[in-house]
Every structure is written in C-alpha cells, then in structure tokens.
Amino acid sequence: MNEQLTIFDLFPESAPNPGLWKCMETCANCGKYMDRFPIDRDGERCMYGFHKDGSTGNDVYQVIDSSSVVTFYCKYYKRKGSKL
C-alpha cells in the first residue's frame, strides 16, 4: 500500500497548507527574503511574511484542532506552480 496514489498526488493544489516551517519546502514565496536563525551557522528561515507585515505578527495565523493542538500557518503561503 506504500505506492498508492492519493488525491494530493493527482491534484497537489488541493492539499492543505503545511504549517510553519514545513511550508518552506513548497512555498513559491520562500527564498525571496531569507535570514539565518538563530545565528549564521544554523538553518535558513523564510522572512517573506515578516517583510510584508513587519513585526506586527500579522504574517501568521493559528488553528487549534479538537485535541487542543495549535498549528501556525503563514498567511502568505502560495504553493509552487499555483495559479492562485
């Protein structure tokens, strides 16, 4: 069953948006404004939302599921190849 296709394989644009920071793997905006966090030797992080909204915190939103798990999402997420 490992090789079965899912609806997301056929229509990737229908997949739910990934949470921070997994969104960097598939976001068309990732790479435009980057920095190194927390210091230069560590990994890169996308600063696209911060660049758009500054330090207001308006670049992300949160969703709390029925198990009280909080997931953060970037409001500027745009899937690569998406026409939206």
C-alpha positions as a Python dict, from the first residue, in 0.01 Angstrom:
ca = {
    (1, 'M'): (0, 0, 0),
    (2, 'N'): (302, 229, 8),
    (3, 'E'): (271, 300, -364),
    (4, 'Q'): (-92, 407, -372),
    (5, 'L'): (-178, 745, -514),
    (6, 'T'): (-374, 997, -314),
    (7, 'I'): (-588, 1285, -431),
    (8, 'F'): (-299, 1512, -327),
    (9, 'D'): (-64, 1332, -567),
    (10, 'L'): (-302, 1394, -855),
    (11, 'F'): (-409, 1744, -752),
    (12, 'P'): (-138, 1890, -524),
    (13, 'E'): (-315, 2225, -514),
    (14, 'S'): (-595, 2059, -313),
    (15, 'A'): (-361, 1956, -30),
    (16, 'P'): (-397, 2152, 292),
    (17, 'N'): (-138, 2421, 355),
    (18, 'P'): (158, 2295, 557),
    (19, 'G'): (231, 2452, 893),
    (20, 'L'): (536, 2662, 976),
    (21, 'W'): (820, 2580, 893),
    (22, 'K'): (735, 2290, 668),
    (23, 'C'): (577, 2542, 432),
    (24, 'M'): (924, 2646, 314),
    (25, 'E'): (957, 2323, 114),
    (26, 'T'): (666, 2401, -119),
    (27, 'C'): (603, 2777, -98),
    (28, 'A'): (659, 2992, -406),
    (29, 'N'): (749, 3290, -183),
    (30, 'C'): (1023, 3109, 5),
    (31, 'G'): (1369, 3228, -94),
    (32, 'K'): (1275, 3587, -168),
    (33, 'Y'): (1358, 3717, 181),
    (34, 'M'): (1569, 3482, 393),
    (35, 'D'): (1787, 3504, 700),
    (36, 'R'): (1985, 3265, 921),
    (37, 'F'): (1825, 3171, 1252),
    (38, 'P'): (1918, 3199, 1529),
    (39, 'I'): (2275, 3265, 1420),
    (40, 'D'): (2461, 3232, 1092),
    (41, 'R'): (2567, 2869, 1139),
    (42, 'D'): (2209, 2747, 1179),
    (43, 'G'): (1942, 2692, 917),
    (44, 'E'): (1776, 2941, 692),
    (45, 'R'): (1427, 3069, 759),
    (46, 'C'): (1183, 3245, 534),
    (47, 'M'): (1120, 3609, 620),
    (48, 'Y'): (864, 3679, 347),
    (49, 'G'): (572, 3735, 586),
    (50, 'F'): (785, 3942, 822),
    (51, 'H'): (895, 4156, 527),
    (52, 'K'): (531, 4209, 426),
    (53, 'D'): (389, 4277, 773),
    (54, 'G'): (688, 4386, 981),
    (55, 'S'): (693, 4296, 1347),
    (56, 'T'): (315, 4312, 1385),
    (57, 'G'): (271, 3934, 1397),
    (58, 'N'): (1, 3958, 1131),
    (59, 'D'): (201, 3736, 894),
    (60, 'V'): (89, 3415, 1069),
    (61, 'Y'): (-237, 3272, 1196),
    (62, 'Q'): (-312, 2978, 1421),
    (63, 'V'): (-556, 2691, 1410),
    (64, 'I'): (-648, 2489, 1720),
    (65, 'D'): (-776, 2138, 1649),
    (66, 'S'): (-1016, 1931, 1858),
    (67, 'S'): (-724, 1791, 2060),
    (68, 'S'): (-614, 2145, 2153),
    (69, 'V'): (-306, 2120, 1931),
    (70, 'V'): (-210, 2463, 1799),
    (71, 'T'): (-60, 2487, 1449),
    (72, 'F'): (73, 2808, 1299),
    (73, 'Y'): (45, 2894, 930),
    (74, 'C'): (183, 3173, 715),
    (75, 'K'): (-91, 3383, 557),
    (76, 'Y'): (132, 3441, 252),
    (77, 'Y'): (174, 3071, 170),
    (78, 'K'): (145, 3011, -203),
    (79, 'R'): (206, 2664, -341),
    (80, 'K'): (473, 2647, -613),
    (81, 'G'): (309, 2631, -953),
    (82, 'S'): (-23, 2753, -814),
    (83, 'K'): (-219, 2993, -1029),
    (84, 'L'): (-396, 3140, -724),
}
